[in-house]
Tab-separated table of C-alpha atoms in Angstrom:
chain	number	residue	atom	x	y	z
A	122	MET	CA	31.741	-10.408	46.499
A	123	PRO	CA	34.123	-13.276	47.275
A	124	PHE	CA	32.734	-16.771	46.777
A	125	PHE	CA	33.235	-19.148	49.698
A	126	PRO	CA	31.665	-22.571	49.020
A	127	ARG	CA	32.221	-23.771	52.603
A	128	ALA	CA	29.565	-26.476	52.580
A	129	SER	CA	31.347	-28.424	49.870
A	130	LEU	CA	34.815	-28.257	51.442
A	131	SER	CA	35.893	-31.694	52.620
A	132	PHE	CA	39.145	-32.350	54.468
A	133	ALA	CA	41.387	-35.335	53.742
A	134	LEU	CA	44.640	-35.427	55.698
A	135	VAL	CA	47.112	-37.203	53.446
A	136	PHE	CA	50.829	-36.988	52.820
A	137	PHE	CA	51.555	-34.316	50.217
A	138	SER	CA	55.075	-33.839	48.938
A	139	ILE	CA	54.885	-33.404	45.175
A	140	ALA	CA	54.820	-29.999	43.497
A	141	VAL	CA	51.363	-28.609	42.886
A	142	SER	CA	50.475	-28.591	39.198
A	143	SER	CA	49.499	-25.493	37.278
A	144	GLN	CA	45.898	-24.542	36.629
A	145	ASN	CA	43.954	-27.021	34.514
A	146	ALA	CA	41.846	-26.091	31.525
A	147	VAL	CA	38.267	-25.253	32.467
A	148	PRO	CA	35.591	-27.811	31.512
A	149	ALA	CA	33.628	-26.286	28.614
A	150	ALA	CA	29.841	-25.981	28.874
A	151	VAL	CA	29.422	-24.459	25.404
A	152	PRO	CA	31.937	-25.386	22.681
A	153	PRO	CA	34.115	-22.486	21.509
A	154	PRO	CA	33.503	-21.040	18.046
A	155	PRO	CA	35.646	-22.226	15.133
A	156	ILE	CA	38.711	-20.009	14.832
A	157	ALA	CA	40.461	-19.538	11.487
A	158	ALA	CA	44.057	-19.542	12.700
A	159	LYS	CA	46.949	-21.979	12.940
A	160	ALA	CA	47.131	-21.779	16.739
A	161	TYR	CA	45.173	-19.902	19.380
A	162	LEU	CA	44.637	-19.540	23.082
A	163	LEU	CA	42.251	-17.807	25.506
A	164	ILE	CA	43.293	-17.126	29.104
A	165	ASP	CA	41.494	-15.584	32.066
A	166	ILE	CA	44.106	-13.345	33.700
A	167	LEU	CA	42.499	-13.275	37.183
A	168	SER	CA	42.449	-17.044	37.603
A	169	GLY	CA	45.316	-17.845	35.230
A	170	GLN	CA	43.183	-20.580	33.698
A	171	THR	CA	43.015	-21.562	30.056
A	172	LEU	CA	39.548	-21.446	28.497
A	173	VAL	CA	40.468	-22.397	24.921
A	174	ALA	CA	43.674	-23.879	23.507
A	175	VAL	CA	44.296	-25.248	20.016
A	176	ASN	CA	47.852	-26.046	18.912
A	177	ALA	CA	48.971	-23.806	21.789
A	178	ASP	CA	52.265	-25.683	22.216
A	179	GLU	CA	53.067	-25.890	18.501
A	180	PRO	CA	56.370	-24.096	17.687
A	181	ARG	CA	55.829	-21.128	15.393
A	182	GLU	CA	57.626	-18.016	14.219
A	183	PRO	CA	56.686	-15.234	16.696
A	184	ALA	CA	57.124	-12.253	14.331
A	185	SER	CA	56.726	-8.884	16.094
A	186	LEU	CA	55.138	-10.514	19.130
A	187	THR	CA	58.825	-10.894	20.039
A	188	LYS	CA	58.715	-7.204	20.975
A	189	LEU	CA	56.654	-8.079	24.053
A	190	MET	CA	59.764	-9.570	25.620
A	191	THR	CA	61.844	-6.633	24.419
A	192	ALA	CA	59.503	-4.205	26.151
A	193	TYR	CA	59.286	-6.391	29.276
A	194	LEU	CA	63.057	-6.212	29.779
A	195	VAL	CA	63.076	-2.446	29.190
A	196	PHE	CA	60.305	-2.051	31.781
A	197	HIS	CA	62.478	-4.020	34.204
A	198	ALA	CA	65.445	-1.757	33.439
A	199	LEU	CA	63.296	1.312	34.121
A	200	LYS	CA	62.059	-0.172	37.392
A	201	ASP	CA	65.623	-1.002	38.459
A	202	LYS	CA	66.826	2.524	37.509
A	203	GLU	CA	69.180	1.159	34.857
A	204	LEU	CA	67.342	3.427	32.421
A	205	THR	CA	65.191	6.550	32.808
A	206	PRO	CA	62.339	7.589	30.488
A	207	SER	CA	64.108	10.831	29.595
A	208	GLN	CA	67.472	9.199	28.914
A	209	MET	CA	68.706	10.107	25.440
A	210	ALA	CA	70.682	8.092	22.918
A	211	LYS	CA	71.670	8.311	19.289
A	212	LEU	CA	70.643	5.606	16.876
A	213	SER	CA	73.309	3.120	15.813
A	214	GLU	CA	73.756	2.333	12.145
A	215	LYS	CA	72.435	-1.174	12.804
A	216	ALA	CA	69.204	0.203	14.241
A	217	TRP	CA	68.902	2.830	11.506
A	218	ARG	CA	69.218	0.182	8.791
A	219	ALA	CA	66.601	-2.117	10.377
A	220	GLU	CA	64.236	-3.641	7.850
A	221	GLY	CA	60.459	-3.836	8.083
A	222	SER	CA	58.285	-1.561	10.208
A	223	ARG	CA	60.062	1.464	11.664
A	224	MET	CA	59.397	4.597	13.683
A	225	PHE	CA	61.795	6.446	11.318
A	226	ILE	CA	64.338	7.678	13.831
A	227	ASP	CA	66.677	10.348	12.481
A	228	PRO	CA	70.248	9.021	12.920
A	229	LYS	CA	71.461	12.586	13.472
A	230	LYS	CA	69.037	13.227	16.325
A	231	ALA	CA	69.076	11.848	19.869
A	232	VAL	CA	65.915	10.039	20.967
A	233	SER	CA	64.589	9.296	24.466
A	234	VAL	CA	63.712	5.937	26.005
A	235	ASP	CA	60.109	7.108	26.309
A	236	GLU	CA	59.947	7.946	22.605
A	237	LEU	CA	61.527	4.614	21.702
A	238	LEU	CA	58.984	2.696	23.793
A	239	HIS	CA	56.142	4.473	22.011
A	240	GLY	CA	57.769	3.695	18.677
A	241	GLU	CA	58.367	0.042	19.552
A	242	ILE	CA	54.906	-0.597	21.062
A	243	VAL	CA	52.527	1.605	19.052
A	244	GLN	CA	54.343	1.654	15.716
A	245	SER	CA	56.083	-1.730	16.086
A	246	GLY	CA	59.320	-0.072	15.015
A	247	ASN	CA	62.211	-2.460	14.480
A	248	ASP	CA	64.632	0.478	14.680
A	249	ALA	CA	63.168	1.342	18.089
A	250	ALA	CA	63.442	-2.250	19.322
A	251	ILE	CA	67.131	-2.496	18.383
A	252	ALA	CA	67.865	0.922	19.896
A	253	LEU	CA	66.205	-0.099	23.172
A	254	ALA	CA	68.136	-3.361	23.210
A	255	GLU	CA	71.423	-1.512	22.711
A	256	MET	CA	70.631	1.053	25.399
A	257	THR	CA	69.685	-1.673	27.883
A	258	ALA	CA	72.426	-4.243	27.333
A	259	GLY	CA	75.087	-2.558	25.184
A	260	SER	CA	74.309	-4.618	22.095
A	261	GLU	CA	71.398	-6.500	20.598
A	262	GLU	CA	73.329	-9.759	21.010
A	263	SER	CA	73.759	-9.236	24.771
A	264	PHE	CA	70.123	-8.200	25.050
A	265	VAL	CA	69.007	-11.414	23.328
A	266	GLU	CA	70.873	-13.398	25.984
A	267	ARG	CA	68.789	-11.584	28.592
A	268	MET	CA	65.631	-12.311	26.603
A	269	ASN	CA	66.289	-16.034	26.663
A	270	ARG	CA	67.177	-16.062	30.366
A	271	GLU	CA	63.969	-14.203	31.183
A	272	ALA	CA	61.929	-16.507	28.958
A	273	ALA	CA	63.257	-19.491	30.915
A	274	ARG	CA	62.554	-17.772	34.228
A	275	ILE	CA	58.879	-17.144	33.514
A	276	GLY	CA	58.319	-20.617	32.068
A	277	MET	CA	58.437	-20.073	28.305
A	278	LYS	CA	59.607	-23.640	27.733
A	279	SER	CA	59.433	-23.732	23.919
A	280	THR	CA	60.798	-20.275	23.073
A	281	ARG	CA	64.137	-19.223	21.663
A	282	PHE	CA	64.878	-15.623	20.724
A	283	VAL	CA	67.517	-14.684	18.156
A	284	ASN	CA	66.806	-10.948	17.860
A	285	ALA	CA	64.864	-8.184	19.623
A	286	THR	CA	62.570	-7.359	16.712
A	287	GLY	CA	60.887	-10.550	15.519
A	288	LEU	CA	62.367	-10.238	12.050
A	289	PRO	CA	62.639	-13.705	10.465
A	290	ALA	CA	65.697	-15.596	11.700
A	291	PRO	CA	66.669	-19.268	11.830
A	292	GLN	CA	65.829	-20.908	15.164
A	293	GLN	CA	63.688	-17.991	16.437
A	294	VAL	CA	60.578	-19.767	17.671
A	295	SER	CA	57.803	-19.572	20.251
A	296	THR	CA	54.292	-20.897	20.911
A	297	ALA	CA	50.856	-19.459	21.627
A	298	ALA	CA	51.159	-20.685	25.221
A	299	ASP	CA	54.566	-19.072	25.724
A	300	LEU	CA	53.502	-15.792	24.145
A	301	GLY	CA	50.471	-15.777	26.420
A	302	LEU	CA	52.851	-16.049	29.384
A	303	ILE	CA	54.908	-12.989	28.446
A	304	ALA	CA	51.799	-10.937	27.633
A	305	ALA	CA	50.262	-11.852	30.999
A	306	ALA	CA	53.562	-11.028	32.734
A	307	ILE	CA	53.515	-7.487	31.336
A	308	ILE	CA	49.933	-6.981	32.520
A	309	ARG	CA	50.724	-8.402	35.965
A	310	ASP	CA	54.183	-6.954	36.616
A	311	PHE	CA	54.036	-3.548	34.936
A	312	PRO	CA	50.517	-2.078	35.150
A	313	GLU	CA	52.065	1.392	35.031
A	314	TYR	CA	53.391	0.741	31.509
A	315	TYR	CA	50.577	-1.430	30.162
A	316	PRO	CA	48.519	1.645	29.003
A	317	LEU	CA	51.139	2.148	26.265
A	318	TYR	CA	49.489	-0.779	24.471
A	319	SER	CA	46.157	1.051	24.231
A	320	ILE	CA	47.543	4.084	22.359
A	321	LYS	CA	45.926	4.212	18.927
A	322	GLU	CA	48.518	6.310	17.115
A	323	TYR	CA	51.874	7.953	17.670
A	324	ARG	CA	53.624	10.743	15.821
A	325	TYR	CA	57.405	10.927	15.606
A	326	ASN	CA	59.695	12.766	13.181
A	327	ASN	CA	56.572	14.366	11.636
A	328	ILE	CA	55.223	10.925	10.723
A	329	THR	CA	52.003	9.664	12.315
A	330	GLN	CA	51.471	5.904	12.405
A	331	SER	CA	48.448	3.995	13.688
A	332	ASN	CA	48.489	1.025	16.017
A	333	ARG	CA	47.844	-2.083	13.914
A	334	ASN	CA	45.522	-3.604	16.536
A	335	ARG	CA	42.129	-3.012	14.908
A	336	LEU	CA	40.244	-4.016	18.053
A	337	LEU	CA	41.336	-0.806	19.780
A	338	TRP	CA	38.871	0.965	17.501
A	339	SER	CA	36.045	-1.588	17.325
A	340	ASP	CA	35.806	-2.896	20.929
A	341	PRO	CA	35.766	-0.369	23.798
A	342	TYR	CA	36.847	-3.074	26.256
A	343	VAL	CA	40.047	-3.952	24.357
A	344	ASP	CA	43.062	-2.027	25.660
A	345	GLY	CA	46.006	-3.921	24.087
A	346	MET	CA	48.175	-5.653	23.104
A	347	LYS	CA	50.400	-6.516	20.064
A	348	THR	CA	50.264	-7.506	16.405
A	349	GLY	CA	52.786	-9.345	14.284
A	350	PHE	CA	53.263	-10.431	10.692
A	351	THR	CA	55.822	-12.175	8.531
A	352	ASP	CA	55.334	-14.457	5.571
A	353	GLY	CA	56.274	-17.419	7.753
A	354	ALA	CA	54.205	-16.477	10.805
A	355	GLY	CA	51.111	-15.198	9.037
A	356	TYR	CA	48.980	-12.549	10.714
A	357	CYS	CA	49.204	-12.681	14.521
A	358	LEU	CA	47.497	-10.792	17.330
A	359	ILE	CA	47.507	-10.862	21.099
A	360	ALA	CA	44.455	-8.950	22.324
A	361	SER	CA	43.409	-8.186	25.887
A	362	ALA	CA	40.048	-6.901	27.088
A	363	LYS	CA	38.726	-5.972	30.522
A	364	ARG	CA	35.049	-6.004	31.489
A	365	GLY	CA	34.499	-5.141	35.125
A	366	PRO	CA	37.119	-6.952	37.229
A	367	ARG	CA	37.673	-9.647	34.587
A	368	ARG	CA	40.473	-9.529	32.029
A	369	LEU	CA	40.819	-12.003	29.169
A	370	LEU	CA	43.794	-12.499	26.878
A	371	ALA	CA	43.424	-13.954	23.378
A	372	VAL	CA	46.411	-15.190	21.354
A	373	VAL	CA	45.845	-15.763	17.619
A	374	LEU	CA	48.716	-17.008	15.438
A	375	GLY	CA	48.753	-17.663	11.708
A	376	ALA	CA	45.546	-15.957	10.578
A	377	SER	CA	45.113	-15.250	6.874
A	378	SER	CA	44.835	-11.450	6.982
A	379	ASP	CA	44.907	-8.343	9.141
A	380	ALA	CA	41.108	-8.350	9.323
A	381	ALA	CA	40.979	-12.075	10.113
A	382	ARG	CA	43.336	-11.899	13.087
A	383	ALA	CA	41.152	-9.164	14.593
A	384	SER	CA	37.854	-10.950	13.971
A	385	GLU	CA	39.124	-14.284	15.301
A	386	ALA	CA	40.552	-12.683	18.455
A	387	GLN	CA	37.218	-10.910	18.945
A	388	LYS	CA	35.390	-14.234	18.726
A	389	LEU	CA	37.569	-15.686	21.458
A	390	LEU	CA	37.112	-12.697	23.757
A	391	ASN	CA	33.335	-12.630	23.261
A	392	TYR	CA	33.127	-16.352	23.933
A	393	GLY	CA	35.054	-16.080	27.184
A	394	PHE	CA	33.006	-13.208	28.539
A	395	GLN	CA	29.663	-14.667	27.450
A	396	PHE	CA	29.984	-18.242	28.660
A	397	TYR	CA	32.314	-18.097	31.688
A	398	ASP	CA	32.389	-16.483	35.119
A	399	THR	CA	35.395	-15.849	37.336
A	400	VAL	CA	34.695	-15.994	41.063
A	401	GLN	CA	36.899	-15.382	44.072
A	402	LEU	CA	37.450	-18.468	46.189
A	403	TYR	CA	39.624	-17.007	48.939
A	404	GLN	CA	41.103	-13.696	49.952
A	405	ASN	CA	44.749	-13.038	50.659
A	406	GLY	CA	45.520	-13.872	54.302
A	407	THR	CA	42.113	-15.430	55.036
A	408	GLN	CA	42.334	-18.554	57.196
A	409	VAL	CA	40.972	-21.615	55.398
A	410	SER	CA	41.702	-24.164	58.079
A	411	ALA	CA	43.714	-24.845	61.245
A	412	LEU	CA	45.990	-27.794	60.489
A	413	LYS	CA	47.259	-30.293	63.052
A	414	VAL	CA	50.939	-29.742	63.962
A	415	TRP	CA	53.278	-31.993	65.955
A	416	LYS	CA	56.125	-30.845	68.239
A	417	GLY	CA	55.092	-27.168	68.096
A	418	THR	CA	54.263	-24.542	70.698
A	419	SER	CA	50.679	-24.930	69.471
A	420	ASP	CA	48.959	-28.077	68.251
A	421	SER	CA	47.667	-26.345	65.104
A	422	VAL	CA	48.669	-23.673	62.599
A	423	PRO	CA	46.310	-21.367	60.653
A	424	ALA	CA	46.576	-22.052	56.916
A	425	GLY	CA	45.475	-19.935	53.965
A	426	PHE	CA	46.796	-18.230	50.828
A	427	VAL	CA	49.406	-15.560	50.103
A	428	ALA	CA	47.338	-14.069	47.277
A	429	ASP	CA	43.692	-13.779	46.287
A	430	GLN	CA	42.543	-17.007	44.638
A	431	TYR	CA	40.103	-17.052	41.729
A	432	VAL	CA	38.546	-19.783	39.634
A	433	THR	CA	36.948	-19.566	36.184
A	434	LEU	CA	34.033	-21.843	35.326
A	435	PRO	CA	31.013	-22.035	33.029
A	436	LYS	CA	28.328	-19.488	33.914
A	437	GLY	CA	25.854	-20.499	36.585
A	438	GLN	CA	27.882	-23.425	37.949
A	439	ALA	CA	29.582	-21.852	40.958
A	440	GLN	CA	27.475	-23.789	43.448
A	441	SER	CA	28.525	-27.091	41.861
A	442	LEU	CA	32.194	-26.643	42.758
A	443	LYS	CA	33.771	-29.118	45.149
A	444	LEU	CA	36.864	-28.176	47.130
A	445	THR	CA	39.065	-30.753	48.815
A	446	LEU	CA	41.863	-29.833	51.199
A	447	GLU	CA	44.873	-32.143	51.321
A	448	ALA	CA	47.383	-31.356	54.073
A	449	VAL	CA	50.919	-32.532	54.705
A	450	GLU	CA	50.729	-35.348	57.241
A	451	PRO	CA	52.506	-35.452	59.563
A	452	LEU	CA	53.093	-31.686	59.768
A	453	VAL	CA	56.001	-31.176	62.159
A	454	ALA	CA	57.292	-27.929	63.714
A	455	PRO	CA	59.082	-25.657	63.243
A	456	ILE	CA	56.778	-24.066	60.639
A	457	THR	CA	57.636	-20.765	58.930
A	458	GLN	CA	55.116	-18.264	57.611
A	459	GLY	CA	54.525	-18.915	53.923
A	460	GLN	CA	55.640	-22.543	54.119
A	461	ARG	CA	53.540	-24.837	51.957
A	462	VAL	CA	51.436	-27.047	54.205
A	463	GLY	CA	48.900	-28.464	51.762
A	464	VAL	CA	46.791	-27.881	48.692
A	465	VAL	CA	43.161	-27.129	47.893
A	466	LYS	CA	41.932	-29.052	44.856
A	467	VAL	CA	38.931	-27.731	42.950
A	468	THR	CA	36.699	-29.946	40.805
A	469	LEU	CA	33.518	-29.359	38.820
A	470	ASP	CA	31.395	-32.428	38.063
A	471	SER	CA	34.372	-34.587	39.108
A	472	LYS	CA	36.643	-32.866	36.562
A	473	PRO	CA	39.726	-31.014	37.862
A	474	VAL	CA	39.605	-27.239	37.559
A	475	GLY	CA	42.611	-26.093	39.568
A	476	GLU	CA	44.984	-26.696	42.459
A	477	TYR	CA	45.953	-23.979	44.936
A	478	PRO	CA	48.954	-24.265	47.289
A	479	LEU	CA	47.989	-23.768	50.948
A	480	VAL	CA	50.552	-22.061	53.204
A	481	ALA	CA	51.050	-21.367	56.901
A	482	LEU	CA	49.877	-17.866	57.827
A	483	VAL	CA	52.155	-17.564	60.899
A	484	ASP	CA	55.430	-18.899	62.258
A	485	LEU	CA	55.134	-21.823	64.650
A	486	PRO	CA	58.331	-22.589	66.652
A	487	LEU	CA	59.342	-25.822	68.309
A	488	ALA	CA	57.806	-26.824	71.607
A	489	SER	CA	59.827	-27.443	74.770
A	490	LEU	CA	61.931	-30.569	75.111
A	491	PHE	CA	59.140	-32.256	77.066
A	492	GLY	CA	56.514	-31.273	74.506
A	493	ARG	CA	58.618	-32.596	71.633
A	494	ALA	CA	59.270	-35.870	73.468
A	495	TRP	CA	55.561	-36.300	74.218
A	496	ASP	CA	54.603	-35.745	70.552
A	497	THR	CA	57.391	-38.080	69.402
A	498	MET	CA	55.870	-40.842	71.485
A	499	ARG	CA	52.363	-40.056	70.238
A	500	LEU	CA	53.543	-40.117	66.628
A	501	TRP	CA	55.217	-43.483	67.214
A	502	LEU	CA	51.984	-44.885	68.653
A	503	LYS	CA	49.984	-43.316	65.780
């Protein structure tokens, strides 16, 4: 059921013009377990909040986690009808000669986009990744330009892609935080394709290869997402698990072995599910408040949220949340539906948990000439 802590909602009408910040890290009730990795991150997907972050903004080689962005752009191309799953293509010599992990495409045989996606995601095939890049953008170089534009668009501030595979290359770099963003974007934007990441094995060209994500076998709640390894990056894993409505995403970079990256990601997931709750604060379209408006056809406008709003907090502390509404003041018509009119700030024991932009739920046009003149005089007196 949605959680509506109405009693603790106080209203302070103040001028609000700065951009609302992103979600803050959740105050920890129980310290996270020690994690044997160079950098790691734990995110609650529903709330978008970070539960654990160590060296999350430290630049590192992304290895095959790069293929998350490759797949994301192919999913976009499929959605936009630039590609179709059954579309066939022959492998270029560049793709055929790709080093590292491969799906072993026969250069004499055409292969479909659907087969290439399975090979790129399940088998982590570098040949598949290059082939998909070439089919989508004409060349891997043009595709990489798209990768970097998309990375900037979704807020991957410390990432630069040089290829579509994750093979070692000078200047190819990302962070745990940035890789968490692209993984979350796939889950959010392409739920129809996300099940590809739960496939345990795939057979192509009479060769069966297993998904390298060990947690798909050991944890029934884990349904993705991607492994990576190079000598420079170490063993890396992004793992996602869903229990009930909650989904957590763990990013582990620079573990010492295949087994270690799985065990450390499992520790993070278990910690998040055991010691935190995610509760719904508000529902999409629900009115939170009626805010005072000047020079409009009405003297107030209903305000709420354009999407369901969730907050993650230590277990058993939901009733200790405090919500403060700060509205734009003065709020002057005309107001358009969806226009930001304030923010709801959430704190727990005086520590910030999150900030949620408040928007107008309806249009509010200008009042008559007389009404506007009357409110102008009232504002001057105020």
